[in-house]
PDB file of C-alpha atoms in Angstrom:
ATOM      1  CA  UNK A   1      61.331  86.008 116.992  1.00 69.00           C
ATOM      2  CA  UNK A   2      63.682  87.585 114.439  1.00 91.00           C
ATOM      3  CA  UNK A   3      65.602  91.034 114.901  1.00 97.00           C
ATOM      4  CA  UNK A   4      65.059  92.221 111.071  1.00 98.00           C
ATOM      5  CA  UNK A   5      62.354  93.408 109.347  1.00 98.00           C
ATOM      6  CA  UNK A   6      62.330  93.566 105.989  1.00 98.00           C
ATOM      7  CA  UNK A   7      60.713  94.883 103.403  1.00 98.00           C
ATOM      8  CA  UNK A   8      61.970  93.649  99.693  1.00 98.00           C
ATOM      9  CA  UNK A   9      60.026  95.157  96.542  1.00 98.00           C
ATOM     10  CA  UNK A  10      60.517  93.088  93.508  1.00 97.00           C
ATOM     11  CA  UNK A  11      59.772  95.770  90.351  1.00 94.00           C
ATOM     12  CA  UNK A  12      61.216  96.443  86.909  1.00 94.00           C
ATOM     13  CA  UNK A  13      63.581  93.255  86.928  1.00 95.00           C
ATOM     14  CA  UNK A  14      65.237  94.382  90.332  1.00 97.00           C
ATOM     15  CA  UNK A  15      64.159  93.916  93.898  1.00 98.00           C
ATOM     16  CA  UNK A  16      64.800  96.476  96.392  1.00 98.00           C
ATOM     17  CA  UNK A  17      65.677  95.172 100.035  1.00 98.00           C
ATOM     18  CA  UNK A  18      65.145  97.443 103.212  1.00 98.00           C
ATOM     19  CA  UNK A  19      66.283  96.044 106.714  1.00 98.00           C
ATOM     20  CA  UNK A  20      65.636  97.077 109.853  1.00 98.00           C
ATOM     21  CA  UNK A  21      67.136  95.870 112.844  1.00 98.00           C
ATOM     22  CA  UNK A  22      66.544  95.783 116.541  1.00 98.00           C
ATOM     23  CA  UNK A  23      69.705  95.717 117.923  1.00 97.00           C
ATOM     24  CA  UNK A  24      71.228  98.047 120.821  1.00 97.00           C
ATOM     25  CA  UNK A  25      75.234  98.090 118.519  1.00 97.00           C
ATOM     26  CA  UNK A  26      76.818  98.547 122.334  1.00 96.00           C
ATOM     27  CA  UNK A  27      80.329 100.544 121.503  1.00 95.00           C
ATOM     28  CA  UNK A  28      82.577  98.952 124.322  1.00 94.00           C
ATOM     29  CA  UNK A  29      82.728 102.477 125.066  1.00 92.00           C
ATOM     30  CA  UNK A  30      80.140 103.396 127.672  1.00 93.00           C
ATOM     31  CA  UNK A  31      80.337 102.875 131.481  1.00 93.00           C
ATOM     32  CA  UNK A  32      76.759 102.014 133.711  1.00 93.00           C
ATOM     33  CA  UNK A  33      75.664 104.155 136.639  1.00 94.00           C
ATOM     34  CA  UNK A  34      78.508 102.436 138.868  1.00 95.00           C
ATOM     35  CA  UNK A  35      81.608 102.999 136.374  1.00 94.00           C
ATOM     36  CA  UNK A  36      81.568  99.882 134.871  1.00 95.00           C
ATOM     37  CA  UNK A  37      82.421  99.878 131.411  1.00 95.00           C
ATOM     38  CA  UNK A  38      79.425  98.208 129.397  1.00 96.00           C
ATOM     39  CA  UNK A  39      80.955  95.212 127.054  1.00 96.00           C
ATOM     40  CA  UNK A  40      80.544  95.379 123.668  1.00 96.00           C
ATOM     41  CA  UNK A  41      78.385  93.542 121.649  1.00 97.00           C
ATOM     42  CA  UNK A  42      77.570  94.775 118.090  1.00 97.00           C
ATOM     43  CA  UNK A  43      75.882  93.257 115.199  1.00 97.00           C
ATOM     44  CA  UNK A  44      79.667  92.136 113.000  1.00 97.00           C
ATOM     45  CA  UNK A  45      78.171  90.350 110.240  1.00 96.00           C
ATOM     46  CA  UNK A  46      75.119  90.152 107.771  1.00 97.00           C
ATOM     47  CA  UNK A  47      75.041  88.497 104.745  1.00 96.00           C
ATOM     48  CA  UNK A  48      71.644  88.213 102.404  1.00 97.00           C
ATOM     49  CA  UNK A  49      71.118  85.592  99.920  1.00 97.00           C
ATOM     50  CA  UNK A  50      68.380  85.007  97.358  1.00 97.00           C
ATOM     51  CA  UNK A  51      68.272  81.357  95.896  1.00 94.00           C
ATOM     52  CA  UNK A  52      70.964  80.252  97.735  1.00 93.00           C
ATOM     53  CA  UNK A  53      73.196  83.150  95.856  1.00 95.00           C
ATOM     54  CA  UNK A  54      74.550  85.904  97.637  1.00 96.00           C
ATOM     55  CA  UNK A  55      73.257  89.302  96.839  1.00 97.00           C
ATOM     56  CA  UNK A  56      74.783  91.097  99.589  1.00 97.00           C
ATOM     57  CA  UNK A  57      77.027  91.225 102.833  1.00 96.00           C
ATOM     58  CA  UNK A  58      78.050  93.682 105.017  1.00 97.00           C
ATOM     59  CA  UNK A  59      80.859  93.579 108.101  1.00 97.00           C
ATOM     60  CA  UNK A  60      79.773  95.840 110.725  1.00 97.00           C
ATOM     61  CA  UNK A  61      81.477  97.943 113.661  1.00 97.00           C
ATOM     62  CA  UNK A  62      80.329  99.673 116.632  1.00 95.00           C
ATOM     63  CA  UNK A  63      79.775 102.931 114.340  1.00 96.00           C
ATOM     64  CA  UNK A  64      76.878 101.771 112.654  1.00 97.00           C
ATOM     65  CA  UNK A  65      73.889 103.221 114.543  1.00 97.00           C
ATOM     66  CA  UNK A  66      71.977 101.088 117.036  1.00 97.00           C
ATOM     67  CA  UNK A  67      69.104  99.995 115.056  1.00 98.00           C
ATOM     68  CA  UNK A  68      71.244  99.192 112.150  1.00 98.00           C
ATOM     69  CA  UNK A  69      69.318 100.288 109.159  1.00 98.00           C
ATOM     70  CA  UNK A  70      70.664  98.595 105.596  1.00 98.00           C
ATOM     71  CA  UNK A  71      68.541  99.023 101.688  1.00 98.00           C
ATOM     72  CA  UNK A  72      70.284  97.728  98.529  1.00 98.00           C
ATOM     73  CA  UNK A  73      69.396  96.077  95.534  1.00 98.00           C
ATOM     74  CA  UNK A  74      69.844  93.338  92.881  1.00 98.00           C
ATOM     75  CA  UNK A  75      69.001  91.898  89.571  1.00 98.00           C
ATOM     76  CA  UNK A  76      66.433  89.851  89.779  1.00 97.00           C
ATOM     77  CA  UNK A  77      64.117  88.521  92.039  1.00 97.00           C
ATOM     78  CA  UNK A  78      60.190  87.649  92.369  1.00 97.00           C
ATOM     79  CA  UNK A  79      57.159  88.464  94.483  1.00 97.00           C
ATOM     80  CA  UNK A  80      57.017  85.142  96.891  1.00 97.00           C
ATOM     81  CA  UNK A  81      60.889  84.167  96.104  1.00 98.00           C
ATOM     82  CA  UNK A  82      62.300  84.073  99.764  1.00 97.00           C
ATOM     83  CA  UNK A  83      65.307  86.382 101.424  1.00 98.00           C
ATOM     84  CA  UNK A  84      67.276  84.487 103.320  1.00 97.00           C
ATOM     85  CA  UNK A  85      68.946  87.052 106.208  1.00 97.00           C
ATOM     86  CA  UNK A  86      72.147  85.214 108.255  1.00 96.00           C
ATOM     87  CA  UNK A  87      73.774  87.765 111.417  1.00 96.00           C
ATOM     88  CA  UNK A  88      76.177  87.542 113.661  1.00 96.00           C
ATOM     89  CA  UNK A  89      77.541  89.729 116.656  1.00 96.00           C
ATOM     90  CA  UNK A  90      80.816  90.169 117.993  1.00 95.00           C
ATOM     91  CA  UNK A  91      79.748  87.847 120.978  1.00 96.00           C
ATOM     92  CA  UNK A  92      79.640  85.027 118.421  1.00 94.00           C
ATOM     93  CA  UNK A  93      75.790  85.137 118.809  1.00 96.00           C
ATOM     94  CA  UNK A  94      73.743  84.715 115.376  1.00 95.00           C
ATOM     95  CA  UNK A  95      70.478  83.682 113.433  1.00 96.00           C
ATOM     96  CA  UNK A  96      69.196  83.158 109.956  1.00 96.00           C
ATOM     97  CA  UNK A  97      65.952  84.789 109.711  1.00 97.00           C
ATOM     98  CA  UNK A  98      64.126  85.068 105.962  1.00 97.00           C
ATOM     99  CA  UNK A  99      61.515  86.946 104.402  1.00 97.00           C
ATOM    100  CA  UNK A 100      59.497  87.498 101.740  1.00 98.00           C
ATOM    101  CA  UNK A 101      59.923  89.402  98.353  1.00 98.00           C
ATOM    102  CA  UNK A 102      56.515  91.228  97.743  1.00 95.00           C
TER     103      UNK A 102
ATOM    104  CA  UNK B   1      67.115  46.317  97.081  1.00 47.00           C
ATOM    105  CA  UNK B   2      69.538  45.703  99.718  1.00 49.00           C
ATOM    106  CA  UNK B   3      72.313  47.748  98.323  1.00 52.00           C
ATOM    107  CA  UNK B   4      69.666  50.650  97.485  1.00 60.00           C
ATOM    108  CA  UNK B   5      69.224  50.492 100.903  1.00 58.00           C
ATOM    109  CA  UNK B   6      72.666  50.374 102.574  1.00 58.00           C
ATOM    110  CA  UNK B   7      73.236  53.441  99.784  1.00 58.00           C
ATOM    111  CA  UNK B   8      70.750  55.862 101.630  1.00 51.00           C
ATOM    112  CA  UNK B   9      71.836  55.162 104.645  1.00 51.00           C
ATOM    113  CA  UNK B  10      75.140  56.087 103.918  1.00 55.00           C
ATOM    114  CA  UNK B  11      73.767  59.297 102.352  1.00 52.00           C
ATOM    115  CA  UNK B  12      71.682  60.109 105.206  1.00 49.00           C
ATOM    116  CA  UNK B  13      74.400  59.304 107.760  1.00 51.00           C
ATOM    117  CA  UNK B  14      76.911  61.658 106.057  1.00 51.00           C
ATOM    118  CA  UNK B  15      75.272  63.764 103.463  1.00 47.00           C
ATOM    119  CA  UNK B  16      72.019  63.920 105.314  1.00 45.00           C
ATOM    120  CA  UNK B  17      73.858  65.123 108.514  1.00 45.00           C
ATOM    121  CA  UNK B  18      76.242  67.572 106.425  1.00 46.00           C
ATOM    122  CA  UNK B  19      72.754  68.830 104.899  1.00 46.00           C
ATOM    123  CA  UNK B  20      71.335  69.279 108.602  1.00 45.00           C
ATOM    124  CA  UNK B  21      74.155  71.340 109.945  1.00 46.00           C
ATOM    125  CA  UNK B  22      74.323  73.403 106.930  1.00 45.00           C
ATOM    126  CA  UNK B  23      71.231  74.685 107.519  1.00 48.00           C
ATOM    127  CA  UNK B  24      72.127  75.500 111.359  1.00 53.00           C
ATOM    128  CA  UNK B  25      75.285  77.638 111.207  1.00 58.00           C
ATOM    129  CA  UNK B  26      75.232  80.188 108.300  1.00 62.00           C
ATOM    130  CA  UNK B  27      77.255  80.878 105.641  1.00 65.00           C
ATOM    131  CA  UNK B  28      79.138  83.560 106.154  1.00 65.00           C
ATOM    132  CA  UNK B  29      81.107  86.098 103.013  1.00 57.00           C
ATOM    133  CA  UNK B  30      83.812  85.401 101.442  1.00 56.00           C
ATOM    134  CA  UNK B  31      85.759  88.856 102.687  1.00 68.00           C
ATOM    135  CA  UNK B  32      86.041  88.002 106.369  1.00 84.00           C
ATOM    136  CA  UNK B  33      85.364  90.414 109.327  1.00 91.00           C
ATOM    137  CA  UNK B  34      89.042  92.287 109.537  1.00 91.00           C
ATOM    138  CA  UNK B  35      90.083  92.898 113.729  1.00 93.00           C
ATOM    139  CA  UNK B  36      93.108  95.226 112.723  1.00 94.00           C
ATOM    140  CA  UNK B  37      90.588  97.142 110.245  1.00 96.00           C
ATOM    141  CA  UNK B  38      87.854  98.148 113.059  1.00 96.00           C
ATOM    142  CA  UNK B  39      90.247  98.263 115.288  1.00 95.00           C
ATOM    143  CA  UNK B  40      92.832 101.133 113.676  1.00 96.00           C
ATOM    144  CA  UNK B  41      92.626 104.326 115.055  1.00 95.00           C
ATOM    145  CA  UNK B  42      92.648 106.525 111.791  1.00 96.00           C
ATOM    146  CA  UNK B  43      90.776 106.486 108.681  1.00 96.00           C
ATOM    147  CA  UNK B  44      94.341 105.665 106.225  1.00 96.00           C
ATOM    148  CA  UNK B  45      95.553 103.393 108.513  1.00 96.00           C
ATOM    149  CA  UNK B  46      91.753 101.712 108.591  1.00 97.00           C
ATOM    150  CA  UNK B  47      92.148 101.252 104.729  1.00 97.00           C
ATOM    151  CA  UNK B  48      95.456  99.998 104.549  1.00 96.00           C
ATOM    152  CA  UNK B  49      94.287  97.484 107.345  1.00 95.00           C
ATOM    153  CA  UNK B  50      90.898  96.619 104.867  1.00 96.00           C
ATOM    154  CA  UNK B  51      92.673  96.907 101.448  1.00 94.00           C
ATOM    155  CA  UNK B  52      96.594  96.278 101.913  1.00 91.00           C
ATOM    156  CA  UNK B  53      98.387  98.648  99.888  1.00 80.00           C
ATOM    157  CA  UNK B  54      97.481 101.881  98.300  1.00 88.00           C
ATOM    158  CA  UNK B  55      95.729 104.679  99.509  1.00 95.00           C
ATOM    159  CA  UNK B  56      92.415 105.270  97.123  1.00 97.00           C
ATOM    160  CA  UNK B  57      92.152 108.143  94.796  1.00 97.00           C
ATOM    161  CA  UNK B  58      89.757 110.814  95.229  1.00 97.00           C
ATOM    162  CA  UNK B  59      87.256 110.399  92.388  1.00 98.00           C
ATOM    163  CA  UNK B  60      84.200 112.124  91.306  1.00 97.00           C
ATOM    164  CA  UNK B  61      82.586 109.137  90.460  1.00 98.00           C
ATOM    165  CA  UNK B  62      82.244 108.199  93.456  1.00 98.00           C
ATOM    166  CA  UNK B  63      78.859 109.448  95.476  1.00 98.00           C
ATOM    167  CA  UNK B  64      78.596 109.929  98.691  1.00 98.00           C
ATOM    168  CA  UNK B  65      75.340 111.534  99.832  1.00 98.00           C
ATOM    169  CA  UNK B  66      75.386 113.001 103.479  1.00 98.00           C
ATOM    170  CA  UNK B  67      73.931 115.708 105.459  1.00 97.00           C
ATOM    171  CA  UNK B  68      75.692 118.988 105.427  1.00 97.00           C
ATOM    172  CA  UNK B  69      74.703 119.433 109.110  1.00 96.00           C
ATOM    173  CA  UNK B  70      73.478 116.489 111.373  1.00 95.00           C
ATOM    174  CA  UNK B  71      71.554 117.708 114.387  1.00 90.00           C
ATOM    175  CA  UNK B  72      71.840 114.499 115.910  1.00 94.00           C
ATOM    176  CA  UNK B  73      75.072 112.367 115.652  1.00 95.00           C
ATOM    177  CA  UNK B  74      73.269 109.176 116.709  1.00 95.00           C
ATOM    178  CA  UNK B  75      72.012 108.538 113.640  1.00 96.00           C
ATOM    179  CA  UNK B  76      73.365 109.790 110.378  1.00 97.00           C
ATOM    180  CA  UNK B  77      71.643 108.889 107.436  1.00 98.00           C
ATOM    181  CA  UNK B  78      74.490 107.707 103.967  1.00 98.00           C
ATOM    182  CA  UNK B  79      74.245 106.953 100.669  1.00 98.00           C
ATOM    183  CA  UNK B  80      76.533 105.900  99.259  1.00 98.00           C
ATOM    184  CA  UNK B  81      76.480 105.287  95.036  1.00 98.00           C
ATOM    185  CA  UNK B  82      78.761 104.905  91.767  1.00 98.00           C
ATOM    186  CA  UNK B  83      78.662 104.855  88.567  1.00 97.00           C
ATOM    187  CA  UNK B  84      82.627 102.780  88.184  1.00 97.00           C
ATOM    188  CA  UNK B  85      82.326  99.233  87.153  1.00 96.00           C
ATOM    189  CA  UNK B  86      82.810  95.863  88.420  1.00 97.00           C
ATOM    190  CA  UNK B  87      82.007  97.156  92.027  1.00 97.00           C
ATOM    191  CA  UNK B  88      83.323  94.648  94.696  1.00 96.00           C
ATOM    192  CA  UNK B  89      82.827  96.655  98.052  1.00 97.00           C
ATOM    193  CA  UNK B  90      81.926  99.568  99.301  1.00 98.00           C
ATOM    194  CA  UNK B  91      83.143 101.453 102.933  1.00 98.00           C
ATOM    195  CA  UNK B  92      82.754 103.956 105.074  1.00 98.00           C
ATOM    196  CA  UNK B  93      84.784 105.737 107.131  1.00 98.00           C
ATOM    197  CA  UNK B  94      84.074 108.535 110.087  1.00 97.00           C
ATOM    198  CA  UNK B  95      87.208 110.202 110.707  1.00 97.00           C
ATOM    199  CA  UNK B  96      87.297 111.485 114.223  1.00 95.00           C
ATOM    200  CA  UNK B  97      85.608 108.134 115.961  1.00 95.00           C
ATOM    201  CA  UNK B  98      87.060 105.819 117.883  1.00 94.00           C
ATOM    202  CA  UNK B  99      87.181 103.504 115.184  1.00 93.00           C
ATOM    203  CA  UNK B 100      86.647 104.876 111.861  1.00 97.00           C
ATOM    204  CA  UNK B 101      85.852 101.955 109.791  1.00 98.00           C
ATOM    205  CA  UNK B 102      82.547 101.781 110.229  1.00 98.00           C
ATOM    206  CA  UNK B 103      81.200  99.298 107.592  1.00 98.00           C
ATOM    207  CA  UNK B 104      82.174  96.975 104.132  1.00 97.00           C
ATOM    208  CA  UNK B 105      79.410  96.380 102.355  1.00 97.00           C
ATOM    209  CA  UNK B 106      80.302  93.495  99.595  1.00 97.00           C
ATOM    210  CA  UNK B 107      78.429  93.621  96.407  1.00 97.00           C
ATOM    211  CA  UNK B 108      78.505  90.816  94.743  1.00 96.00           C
ATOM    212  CA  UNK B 109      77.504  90.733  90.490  1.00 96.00           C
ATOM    213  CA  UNK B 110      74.149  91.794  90.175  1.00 97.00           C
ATOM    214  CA  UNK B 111      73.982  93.880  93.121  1.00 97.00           C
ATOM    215  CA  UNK B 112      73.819  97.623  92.052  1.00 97.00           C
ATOM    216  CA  UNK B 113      76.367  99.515  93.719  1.00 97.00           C
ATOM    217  CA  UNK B 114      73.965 101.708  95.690  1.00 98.00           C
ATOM    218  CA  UNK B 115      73.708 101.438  99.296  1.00 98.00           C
ATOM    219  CA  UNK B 116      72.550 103.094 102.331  1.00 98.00           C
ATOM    220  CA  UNK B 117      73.077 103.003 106.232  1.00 98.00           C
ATOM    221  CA  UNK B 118      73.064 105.202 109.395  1.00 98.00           C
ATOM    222  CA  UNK B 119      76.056 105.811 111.655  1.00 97.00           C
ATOM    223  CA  UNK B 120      77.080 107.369 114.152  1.00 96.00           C
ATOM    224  CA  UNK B 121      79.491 110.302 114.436  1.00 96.00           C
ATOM    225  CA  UNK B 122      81.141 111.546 117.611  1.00 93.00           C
ATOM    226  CA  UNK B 123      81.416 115.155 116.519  1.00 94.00           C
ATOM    227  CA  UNK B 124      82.284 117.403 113.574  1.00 96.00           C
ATOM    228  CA  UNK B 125      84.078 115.666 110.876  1.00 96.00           C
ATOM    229  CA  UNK B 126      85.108 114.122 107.686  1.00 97.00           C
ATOM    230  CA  UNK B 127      83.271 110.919 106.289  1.00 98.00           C
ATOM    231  CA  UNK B 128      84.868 109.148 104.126  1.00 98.00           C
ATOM    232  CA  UNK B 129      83.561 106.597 101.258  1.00 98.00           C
ATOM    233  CA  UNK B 130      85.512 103.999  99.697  1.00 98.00           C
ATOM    234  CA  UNK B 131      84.376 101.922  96.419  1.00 98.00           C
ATOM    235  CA  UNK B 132      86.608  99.002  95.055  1.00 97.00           C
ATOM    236  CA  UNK B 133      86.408  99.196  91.393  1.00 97.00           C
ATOM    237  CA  UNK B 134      88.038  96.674  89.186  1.00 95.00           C
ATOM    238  CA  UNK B 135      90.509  95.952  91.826  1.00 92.00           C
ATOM    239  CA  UNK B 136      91.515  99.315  92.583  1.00 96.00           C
ATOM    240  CA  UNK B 137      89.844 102.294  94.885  1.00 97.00           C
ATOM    241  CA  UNK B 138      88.472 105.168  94.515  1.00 98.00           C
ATOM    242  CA  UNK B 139      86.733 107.875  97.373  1.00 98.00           C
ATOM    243  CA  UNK B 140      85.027 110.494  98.402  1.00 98.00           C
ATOM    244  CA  UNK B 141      84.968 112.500 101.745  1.00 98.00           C
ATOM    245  CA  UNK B 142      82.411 115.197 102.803  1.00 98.00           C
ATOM    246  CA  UNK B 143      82.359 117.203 106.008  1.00 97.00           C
ATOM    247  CA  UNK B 144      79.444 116.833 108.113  1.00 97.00           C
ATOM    248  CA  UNK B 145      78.474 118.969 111.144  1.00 96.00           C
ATOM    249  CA  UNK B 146      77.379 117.287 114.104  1.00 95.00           C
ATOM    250  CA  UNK B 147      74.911 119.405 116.621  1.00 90.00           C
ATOM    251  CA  UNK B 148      75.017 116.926 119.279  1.00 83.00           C
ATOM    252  CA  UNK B 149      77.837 113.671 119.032  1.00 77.00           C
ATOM    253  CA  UNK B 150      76.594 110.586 118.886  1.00 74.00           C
ATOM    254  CA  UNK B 151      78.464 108.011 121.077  1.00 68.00           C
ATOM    255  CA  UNK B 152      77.735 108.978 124.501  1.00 59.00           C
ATOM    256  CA  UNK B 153      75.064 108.569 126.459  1.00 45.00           C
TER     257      UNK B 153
END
């Protein structure tokens, strides 16, 4: 199961990408019930690529809000072409997810 | 025939294999996740940590669209937008959190220099965003209330 969803609208010669993404973006910062500070472990990376070309990247920090929400957009594009969605966290944990352009 | 053969092996054994592990660990961009950067205390010093030299220069060209008052610190919606050429990244700054530097977006040709996120800010301050334009920067701050902060709970 992926942590993004996406919703990329090809129109007018430009598609318009929207992520969404399920991810808590723990600061470092915060302690638990007992004290204990909570480690961190943020989303640090995302990169989007459309035919193998990069359209867009992002590095992160703990700022971001948790459910990172991203929207951008490039030239080009078609309904069907696939999104392909690489992240990483600061744990060194990642995924490629991809989606559709509709 | 044989040599046909021997040839694809070859390719699968080292090509193939390249191919397969490609497609495992991704590709990541080409400006690298900066330590010092989201790690500096203070919005300048987060820059010069990014960028390396200069200091940007305020510039009207440069959009940022933010709330005037946030009710909830959690999650503040930002726009950020330009109408400067040749736009190579875009960042954003909170000034009073922990760590300022809160994204760098990179927009590569053919990606319009538009692009929105939520953060989170601590309390009342200044937000800072910073566009790379033909190799030199430009910004914009705004001051945004905060009702309730945003990074405990």
């Amino acid at each position: 199961m992926g942590i993004i969803r996406v919703k990329a609208r090809a129109m007018n010669g430009k598609t318009e990408v929207k992520m969404l993404i399920k991810h808590i973006m723990e600061t470092g910062r915060r302690r638990d019930t007992s004290g204990n500070i909570i480690p961190a472990e943020f989303l640090s990376e995302l990169v989007v690529r459309h035919a193998g070309k990069l359209v867009f990247a992002a590095n992160l920090g703990p700022s971001v809000s948790k459910n990172p929400f991203f929207s951008f957009s490039f030239a080009g594009g078609a309904v069907g072409d696939t999104l392909e969605l690489s992240w990483k966290e600061n744990t060194g944990k990642f995924g490629i997810e991809t989606a559709e352009i509709t | 025939m044989t040599i046909k053969r021997r040839t694809l092996v070859k390719a699968l054994a080292t090509g193939g294999g390249l191919l397969g592990l490609c497609a495992l660990v991704p590709q990541w961009a080409m400006a690298a996740w900066m330590r010092e950067a989201f790690a500096a205390g203070e919005t300048n010093a987060a820059i010069k940590a990014l960028y390396g030299g200069d200091l940007p220069v305020e510039s009207a060209e440069v959009m940022l669209d933010a709330p005037d008052i946030a009710e909830n610190g959690a999650v503040v919606p930002l726009t950020i937008s330009t109408t400067l050429p040749n736009v190579e990244t875009v960042s954003v700054f909170i000034a009073e959190n922990p760590s300022p530097l809160a994204a760098q977006f990179i927009i590569p040709e053919g990606t319009l220099a538009e692009v929105s996120t939520r953060v989170r800010m601590g309390q009342t301050t200044h937000v800072t965003a910073v566009i790379q334009s033909d190799g030199k920067l430009y910004s914009a701050t705004k001051e945004v209330k905060v009702t309730i902060g945003g990074c405990g709970g």
